[in-house]
PDB file of C-alpha atoms in Angstrom:
ATOM      1  CA  HIS W   1      66.973  74.523 166.004  1.00 80.00           C
ATOM      2  CA  SER W   2      66.866  75.836 162.307  1.00 79.00           C
ATOM      3  CA  SER W   3      67.508  79.639 161.565  1.00 80.00           C
ATOM      4  CA  CYS W   4      67.508  81.701 158.569  1.00 80.00           C
ATOM      5  CA  SER W   5      70.542  83.955 157.318  1.00 80.00           C
ATOM      6  CA  LEU W   6      69.147  87.111 159.339  1.00 86.00           C
ATOM      7  CA  CYS W   7      69.042  85.241 162.728  1.00 85.00           C
ATOM      8  CA  TRP W   8      72.325  83.804 162.035  1.00 82.00           C
ATOM      9  CA  GLU W   9      73.823  87.376 162.508  1.00 84.00           C
ATOM     10  CA  LEU W  10      72.697  87.140 166.201  1.00 86.00           C
ATOM     11  CA  ASN W  11      75.495  84.451 166.630  1.00 85.00           C
ATOM     12  CA  PHE W  12      73.066  82.565 169.151  1.00 88.00           C
ATOM     13  CA  CYS W  13      69.899  80.695 168.543  1.00 88.00           C
ATOM     14  CA  PRO W  14      66.834  82.885 169.049  1.00 88.00           C
ATOM     15  CA  ILE W  15      64.811  79.931 170.439  1.00 89.00           C
ATOM     16  CA  CYS W  16      67.198  78.395 173.070  1.00 90.00           C
ATOM     17  CA  LYS W  17      69.733  81.186 173.273  1.00 89.00           C
ATOM     18  CA  VAL W  18      72.711  78.591 172.854  1.00 90.00           C
ATOM     19  CA  PRO W  19      75.625  79.661 170.656  1.00 89.00           C
ATOM     20  CA  PHE W  20      75.449  78.364 167.014  1.00 86.00           C
ATOM     21  CA  THR W  21      77.568  75.785 165.987  1.00 83.00           C
ATOM     22  CA  ASP W  22      79.073  75.052 162.464  1.00 80.00           C
ATOM     23  CA  THR W  23      76.968  71.952 162.051  1.00 80.00           C
ATOM     24  CA  ARG W  24      75.337  72.075 158.524  1.00 81.00           C
ATOM     25  CA  ASN W  25      71.668  70.964 158.414  1.00 82.00           C
ATOM     26  CA  PHE W  26      71.846  68.273 155.663  1.00 84.00           C
ATOM     27  CA  CYS W  27      68.024  67.421 156.040  1.00 84.00           C
ATOM     28  CA  LEU W  28      67.116  70.998 154.986  1.00 84.00           C
ATOM     29  CA  GLU W  29      69.844  71.365 152.361  1.00 83.00           C
ATOM     30  CA  SER W  30      68.285  68.201 150.693  1.00 87.00           C
ATOM     31  CA  ILE W  31      64.817  69.668 150.828  1.00 86.00           C
ATOM     32  CA  SER W  32      66.237  73.082 149.410  1.00 85.00           C
ATOM     33  CA  GLU W  33      67.619  71.083 146.215  1.00 86.00           C
ATOM     34  CA  LEU W  34      64.056  69.859 145.352  1.00 87.00           C
ATOM     35  CA  VAL W  35      62.273  73.095 145.928  1.00 89.00           C
ATOM     36  CA  HIS W  36      61.511  75.050 142.632  1.00 91.00           C
ATOM     37  CA  TYR W  37      62.240  78.725 143.259  1.00 90.00           C
ATOM     38  CA  PRO W  38      61.174  81.798 141.191  1.00 92.00           C
ATOM     39  CA  CYS W  39      63.700  83.121 138.786  1.00 91.00           C
ATOM     40  CA  GLU W  40      65.774  86.227 140.245  1.00 87.00           C
ATOM     41  CA  ASN W  41      64.322  88.167 137.351  1.00 86.00           C
ATOM     42  CA  GLU W  42      60.636  87.570 138.153  1.00 88.00           C
ATOM     43  CA  ASN W  43      60.089  91.463 138.751  1.00 85.00           C
ATOM     44  CA  LYS W  44      61.390  92.121 135.319  1.00 83.00           C
ATOM     45  CA  GLY W  45      58.931  89.529 133.553  1.00 84.00           C
ATOM     46  CA  CYS W  46      60.378  86.291 133.755  1.00 88.00           C
ATOM     47  CA  HIS W  47      57.640  83.753 135.657  1.00 90.00           C
ATOM     48  CA  ARG W  48      59.466  80.481 135.434  1.00 90.00           C
ATOM     49  CA  PHE W  49      60.451  78.327 138.237  1.00 92.00           C
ATOM     50  CA  PHE W  50      63.818  76.409 138.689  1.00 90.00           C
ATOM     51  CA  THR W  51      65.751  73.990 141.166  1.00 90.00           C
ATOM     52  CA  LEU W  52      68.794  75.813 142.617  1.00 87.00           C
ATOM     53  CA  GLN W  53      70.972  73.573 140.457  1.00 86.00           C
ATOM     54  CA  GLU W  54      68.861  74.713 137.307  1.00 89.00           C
ATOM     55  CA  MET W  55      68.695  78.221 138.315  1.00 89.00           C
ATOM     56  CA  GLN W  56      72.438  79.061 137.745  1.00 85.00           C
ATOM     57  CA  GLU W  57      72.212  77.755 134.256  1.00 84.00           C
ATOM     58  CA  HIS W  58      69.194  79.657 133.293  1.00 86.00           C
ATOM     59  CA  LEU W  59      70.111  83.166 134.810  1.00 85.00           C
ATOM     60  CA  GLN W  60      72.888  83.086 132.201  1.00 81.00           C
ATOM     61  CA  ILE W  61      70.439  82.651 129.182  1.00 81.00           C
ATOM     62  CA  CYS W  62      67.403  84.317 130.932  1.00 87.00           C
ATOM     63  CA  ASP W  63      65.452  86.423 128.553  1.00 83.00           C
ATOM     64  CA  PHE W  64      64.974  89.180 131.166  1.00 84.00           C
ATOM     65  CA  ARG W  65      68.468  89.168 132.526  1.00 87.00           C
ATOM     66  CA  THR W  66      70.386  92.277 132.779  1.00 88.00           C
ATOM     67  CA  TYR W  67      72.780  93.433 129.831  1.00 90.00           C
ATOM     68  CA  GLY W  68      75.942  95.653 130.039  1.00 91.00           C
ATOM     69  CA  CYS W  69      77.444  97.866 127.271  1.00 93.00           C
ATOM     70  CA  LYS W  70      79.837  95.691 125.330  1.00 91.00           C
ATOM     71  CA  LEU W  71      80.860  98.610 123.040  1.00 91.00           C
ATOM     72  CA  ASP W  72      82.713 100.762 125.283  1.00 90.00           C
ATOM     73  CA  GLU W  73      84.621  99.401 128.405  1.00 86.00           C
ATOM     74  CA  HIS W  74      84.242 102.731 130.236  1.00 91.00           C
ATOM     75  CA  CYS W  75      80.409 102.734 129.720  1.00 94.00           C
ATOM     76  CA  ASP W  76      78.623 101.497 132.831  1.00 94.00           C
ATOM     77  CA  TRP W  77      75.084 101.278 131.222  1.00 94.00           C
ATOM     78  CA  GLU W  78      72.918  98.417 132.241  1.00 92.00           C
ATOM     79  CA  GLY W  79      69.292  97.681 130.798  1.00 91.00           C
ATOM     80  CA  ARG W  80      67.220  94.749 129.240  1.00 88.00           C
ATOM     81  CA  ARG W  81      67.991  93.248 125.764  1.00 87.00           C
ATOM     82  CA  HIS W  82      65.151  95.304 123.776  1.00 87.00           C
ATOM     83  CA  GLU W  83      67.068  98.507 125.207  1.00 91.00           C
ATOM     84  CA  LEU W  84      70.311  97.699 123.821  1.00 92.00           C
ATOM     85  CA  LYS W  85      69.528  98.987 120.323  1.00 93.00           C
ATOM     86  CA  LYS W  86      68.346 102.191 121.537  1.00 95.00           C
ATOM     87  CA  HIS W  87      71.490 102.708 123.934  1.00 95.00           C
ATOM     88  CA  TYR W  88      73.854 101.833 121.279  1.00 94.00           C
ATOM     89  CA  LEU W  89      72.403 104.213 118.671  1.00 95.00           C
ATOM     90  CA  ASP W  90      72.213 107.043 121.157  1.00 95.00           C
ATOM     91  CA  LYS W  91      75.748 106.589 122.763  1.00 94.00           C
ATOM     92  CA  HIS W  92      77.956 104.546 120.444  1.00 95.00           C
ATOM     93  CA  ASP W  93      76.341 105.106 117.039  1.00 94.00           C
ATOM     94  CA  ASN W  94      79.808 104.995 115.424  1.00 93.00           C
ATOM     95  CA  LYS W  95      80.129 101.191 116.263  1.00 95.00           C
ATOM     96  CA  VAL W  96      76.739 100.216 115.025  1.00 96.00           C
ATOM     97  CA  LEU W  97      76.421  98.434 111.450  1.00 96.00           C
ATOM     98  CA  ILE W  98      73.106  98.737 109.769  1.00 96.00           C
ATOM     99  CA  GLY W  99      71.926  96.251 107.277  1.00 96.00           C
ATOM    100  CA  LYS W 100      72.772  92.715 106.624  1.00 96.00           C
ATOM    101  CA  GLU W 101      75.951  93.438 104.416  1.00 96.00           C
ATOM    102  CA  CYS W 102      78.399  95.923 105.770  1.00 96.00           C
ATOM    103  CA  THR W 103      81.913  96.951 104.731  1.00 94.00           C
ATOM    104  CA  CYS W 104      84.581  97.701 107.150  1.00 92.00           C
ATOM    105  CA  LEU W 105      88.389  98.311 106.908  1.00 89.00           C
ATOM    106  CA  TRP W 106      91.014  97.688 109.525  1.00 90.00           C
ATOM    107  CA  LYS W 107      94.530  99.319 109.626  1.00 88.00           C
ATOM    108  CA  TYR W 108      97.675  98.495 111.705  1.00 81.00           C
ATOM    109  CA  ASP W 109      96.914 101.764 113.737  1.00 79.00           C
ATOM    110  CA  LYS W 110      93.563 100.416 114.711  1.00 81.00           C
ATOM    111  CA  PRO W 111      92.931  98.509 118.099  1.00 82.00           C
ATOM    112  CA  ASP W 112      93.529  94.840 118.066  1.00 87.00           C
ATOM    113  CA  GLN W 113      90.119  94.148 119.159  1.00 91.00           C
ATOM    114  CA  ALA W 114      86.820  95.458 118.202  1.00 93.00           C
ATOM    115  CA  VAL W 115      83.091  94.908 118.817  1.00 95.00           C
ATOM    116  CA  HIS W 116      80.227  96.386 116.777  1.00 96.00           C
ATOM    117  CA  LEU W 117      76.427  96.041 117.059  1.00 96.00           C
ATOM    118  CA  MET W 118      74.935  95.079 113.637  1.00 97.00           C
ATOM    119  CA  LEU W 119      71.303  95.533 112.994  1.00 97.00           C
ATOM    120  CA  ALA W 120      69.777  92.913 110.318  1.00 97.00           C
ATOM    121  CA  TYR W 121      66.596  91.147 109.764  1.00 96.00           C
ATOM    122  CA  ASN W 122      64.967  93.491 112.896  1.00 94.00           C
ATOM    123  CA  GLU W 123      67.573  91.402 115.009  1.00 95.00           C
ATOM    124  CA  ARG W 124      70.754  92.460 116.908  1.00 95.00           C
ATOM    125  CA  PHE W 125      74.177  90.920 116.624  1.00 97.00           C
ATOM    126  CA  TYR W 126      77.559  91.614 117.878  1.00 96.00           C
ATOM    127  CA  VAL W 127      80.492  91.576 115.496  1.00 97.00           C
ATOM    128  CA  HIS W 128      83.558  90.696 117.053  1.00 96.00           C
ATOM    129  CA  ARG W 129      87.197  90.994 115.311  1.00 96.00           C
ATOM    130  CA  LYS W 130      90.204  90.374 117.342  1.00 95.00           C
ATOM    131  CA  LEU W 131      93.970  89.943 116.680  1.00 94.00           C
ATOM    132  CA  LYS W 132      95.469  87.243 118.833  1.00 94.00           C
ATOM    133  CA  ASN W 133      98.722  85.515 118.329  1.00 93.00           C
ATOM    134  CA  ASP W 134      99.089  86.701 114.825  1.00 94.00           C
ATOM    135  CA  ILE W 135      95.875  85.435 113.747  1.00 96.00           C
ATOM    136  CA  MET W 136      92.904  87.762 112.871  1.00 96.00           C
ATOM    137  CA  TYR W 137      89.579  86.081 114.266  1.00 97.00           C
ATOM    138  CA  TRP W 138      85.851  87.175 113.611  1.00 97.00           C
ATOM    139  CA  ALA W 139      82.898  86.049 115.239  1.00 97.00           C
ATOM    140  CA  VAL W 140      79.320  86.984 115.316  1.00 97.00           C
ATOM    141  CA  GLN W 141      77.008  86.627 118.280  1.00 97.00           C
ATOM    142  CA  TYR W 142      73.188  86.730 117.984  1.00 96.00           C
ATOM    143  CA  ILE W 143      71.402  88.742 120.832  1.00 94.00           C
ATOM    144  CA  GLY W 144      68.194  86.709 121.261  1.00 88.00           C
ATOM    145  CA  GLN W 145      67.005  83.593 122.658  1.00 86.00           C
ATOM    146  CA  THR W 146      69.545  81.015 122.658  1.00 85.00           C
ATOM    147  CA  GLU W 147      67.488  78.517 120.648  1.00 87.00           C
ATOM    148  CA  ASP W 148      66.913  80.862 117.955  1.00 92.00           C
ATOM    149  CA  VAL W 149      70.759  81.058 117.260  1.00 94.00           C
ATOM    150  CA  ILE W 150      70.653  78.283 114.584  1.00 94.00           C
ATOM    151  CA  MET W 151      68.638  80.528 112.431  1.00 95.00           C
ATOM    152  CA  PHE W 152      71.529  82.698 111.437  1.00 97.00           C
ATOM    153  CA  TYR W 153      75.084  82.373 110.029  1.00 97.00           C
ATOM    154  CA  PHE W 154      77.544  84.968 108.967  1.00 97.00           C
ATOM    155  CA  GLU W 155      80.192  85.342 105.947  1.00 97.00           C
ATOM    156  CA  ILE W 156      83.464  87.089 105.974  1.00 97.00           C
ATOM    157  CA  ASN W 157      84.888  88.579 102.421  1.00 95.00           C
ATOM    158  CA  ILE W 158      88.226  89.983 102.683  1.00 94.00           C
ATOM    159  CA  PHE W 159      89.209  91.832  99.470  1.00 90.00           C
ATOM    160  CA  SER W 160      91.617  94.358  97.870  1.00 81.00           C
ATOM    161  CA  ASP W 161      90.355  97.535  96.348  1.00 76.00           C
ATOM    162  CA  GLN W 162      93.380  97.314  93.923  1.00 71.00           C
ATOM    163  CA  PHE W 163      92.794  93.893  92.795  1.00 67.00           C
ATOM    164  CA  THR W 164      89.418  92.914  92.184  1.00 70.00           C
ATOM    165  CA  ASP W 165      90.060  89.465  91.472  1.00 78.00           C
ATOM    166  CA  ARG W 166      91.556  88.831  94.683  1.00 86.00           C
ATOM    167  CA  LYS W 167      89.332  87.869  97.791  1.00 90.00           C
ATOM    168  CA  LEU W 168      88.896  85.480 100.779  1.00 94.00           C
ATOM    169  CA  GLU W 169      85.553  84.025 101.675  1.00 95.00           C
ATOM    170  CA  PHE W 170      84.467  82.316 104.724  1.00 96.00           C
ATOM    171  CA  SER W 171      81.256  81.017 106.358  1.00 96.00           C
ATOM    172  CA  GLU W 172      80.424  80.211 109.930  1.00 97.00           C
ATOM    173  CA  ILE W 173      77.852  79.715 112.651  1.00 96.00           C
ATOM    174  CA  CYS W 174      76.712  82.368 114.895  1.00 97.00           C
ATOM    175  CA  HIS W 175      77.102  82.069 118.702  1.00 96.00           C
ATOM    176  CA  ASP W 176      74.664  82.999 121.366  1.00 92.00           C
ATOM    177  CA  ASP W 177      75.538  86.151 123.517  1.00 90.00           C
ATOM    178  CA  ILE W 178      76.772  84.291 126.437  1.00 88.00           C
ATOM    179  CA  LYS W 179      80.568  83.321 125.649  1.00 88.00           C
ATOM    180  CA  ASP W 180      83.119  86.101 125.495  1.00 91.00           C
ATOM    181  CA  MET W 181      85.280  86.317 122.425  1.00 94.00           C
ATOM    182  CA  ASP W 182      88.004  84.090 123.989  1.00 94.00           C
ATOM    183  CA  GLU W 183      85.669  81.489 124.852  1.00 95.00           C
ATOM    184  CA  ILE W 184      84.384  81.597 121.038  1.00 96.00           C
ATOM    185  CA  ILE W 185      88.024  81.308 119.814  1.00 96.00           C
ATOM    186  CA  ASP W 186      88.561  78.312 121.996  1.00 95.00           C
ATOM    187  CA  THR W 187      85.589  76.407 120.460  1.00 94.00           C
ATOM    188  CA  GLY W 188      87.284  76.665 117.123  1.00 94.00           C
ATOM    189  CA  PHE W 189      84.088  77.798 115.485  1.00 95.00           C
ATOM    190  CA  CYS W 190      85.131  81.229 114.214  1.00 96.00           C
ATOM    191  CA  VAL W 191      86.931  82.713 111.177  1.00 97.00           C
ATOM    192  CA  ALA W 192      90.483  82.761 111.386  1.00 97.00           C
ATOM    193  CA  VAL W 193      92.932  84.325 109.093  1.00 96.00           C
ATOM    194  CA  PRO W 194      96.670  84.108 109.569  1.00 96.00           C
ATOM    195  CA  MET W 195      98.330  87.765 109.462  1.00 94.00           C
ATOM    196  CA  ASN W 196     100.934  86.674 106.940  1.00 94.00           C
ATOM    197  CA  VAL W 197      97.702  85.920 104.812  1.00 94.00           C
ATOM    198  CA  LEU W 198      95.742  88.858 105.435  1.00 92.00           C
ATOM    199  CA  GLU W 199      98.791  91.268 104.977  1.00 90.00           C
ATOM    200  CA  THR W 200      98.635  90.416 101.332  1.00 91.00           C
ATOM    201  CA  TYR W 201      95.423  92.138 100.950  1.00 91.00           C
ATOM    202  CA  ILE W 202      96.849  95.574 102.584  1.00 89.00           C
ATOM    203  CA  ASN W 203      96.536  98.255  99.932  1.00 87.00           C
ATOM    204  CA  THR W 204      98.668 101.515  99.549  1.00 84.00           C
ATOM    205  CA  GLN W 205      96.964 103.172 102.450  1.00 86.00           C
ATOM    206  CA  ASP W 206      97.718 100.233 104.781  1.00 87.00           C
ATOM    207  CA  ALA W 207      94.080  99.197 105.051  1.00 89.00           C
ATOM    208  CA  ILE W 208      92.374  95.867 104.688  1.00 90.00           C
ATOM    209  CA  PHE W 209      88.797  95.898 103.407  1.00 91.00           C
ATOM    210  CA  TYR W 210      86.366  93.089 104.468  1.00 94.00           C
ATOM    211  CA  LYS W 211      82.620  92.714 104.168  1.00 95.00           C
ATOM    212  CA  ILE W 212      80.464  91.232 107.004  1.00 97.00           C
ATOM    213  CA  ILE W 213      77.322  89.288 105.642  1.00 97.00           C
ATOM    214  CA  ILE W 214      74.478  87.961 107.944  1.00 97.00           C
ATOM    215  CA  LYS W 215      72.503  85.236 106.571  1.00 97.00           C
ATOM    216  CA  THR W 216      69.434  83.265 107.486  1.00 95.00           C
ATOM    217  CA  ALA W 217      69.759  79.350 107.573  1.00 87.00           C
TER     218      ALA W 217
END
């Protein structure tokens, strides 16, 4: 006899009272792979249906999935995508960049890794900066529907406030908000500047200035 997970806890079949065996029900397993199930975020607004195999891929990009706070590793906030802006402005406003062009600085006494929320074009973006193996990386993630990420790209301009004729300019694609920074670095599609080059832009206050620009494709 077939039983559900709740009956399985009885350790015996509720129909014939015989102890359960470890035999798999391949027939039911095959049927279950063909059935379309509602998204796990159905109660949050997603009304799409998927097979079990499709479900795992969908849950990673579902528009109604739960987001955590990326700006503070000690923050346990969780919410929907449209709630991110309010949370970050209310709780982490010092890490929010407003506008399609924002100037930042990095100093040696700053953390090797930082994440900011950038608000531009009425959209939300994560801006990542990470020092890894003597290379400084920058990447931008679009927080929205995955298919819309191709609408945006970003530029990083590195400059010195002492020598106005010296600057570095880079353009790169934006990523969706699924991968973490190390995964993005592994793709190679990010801005990467060796520290021995970056150090030539350090001013007398040991600071490096860079401008982040979000652009539409």
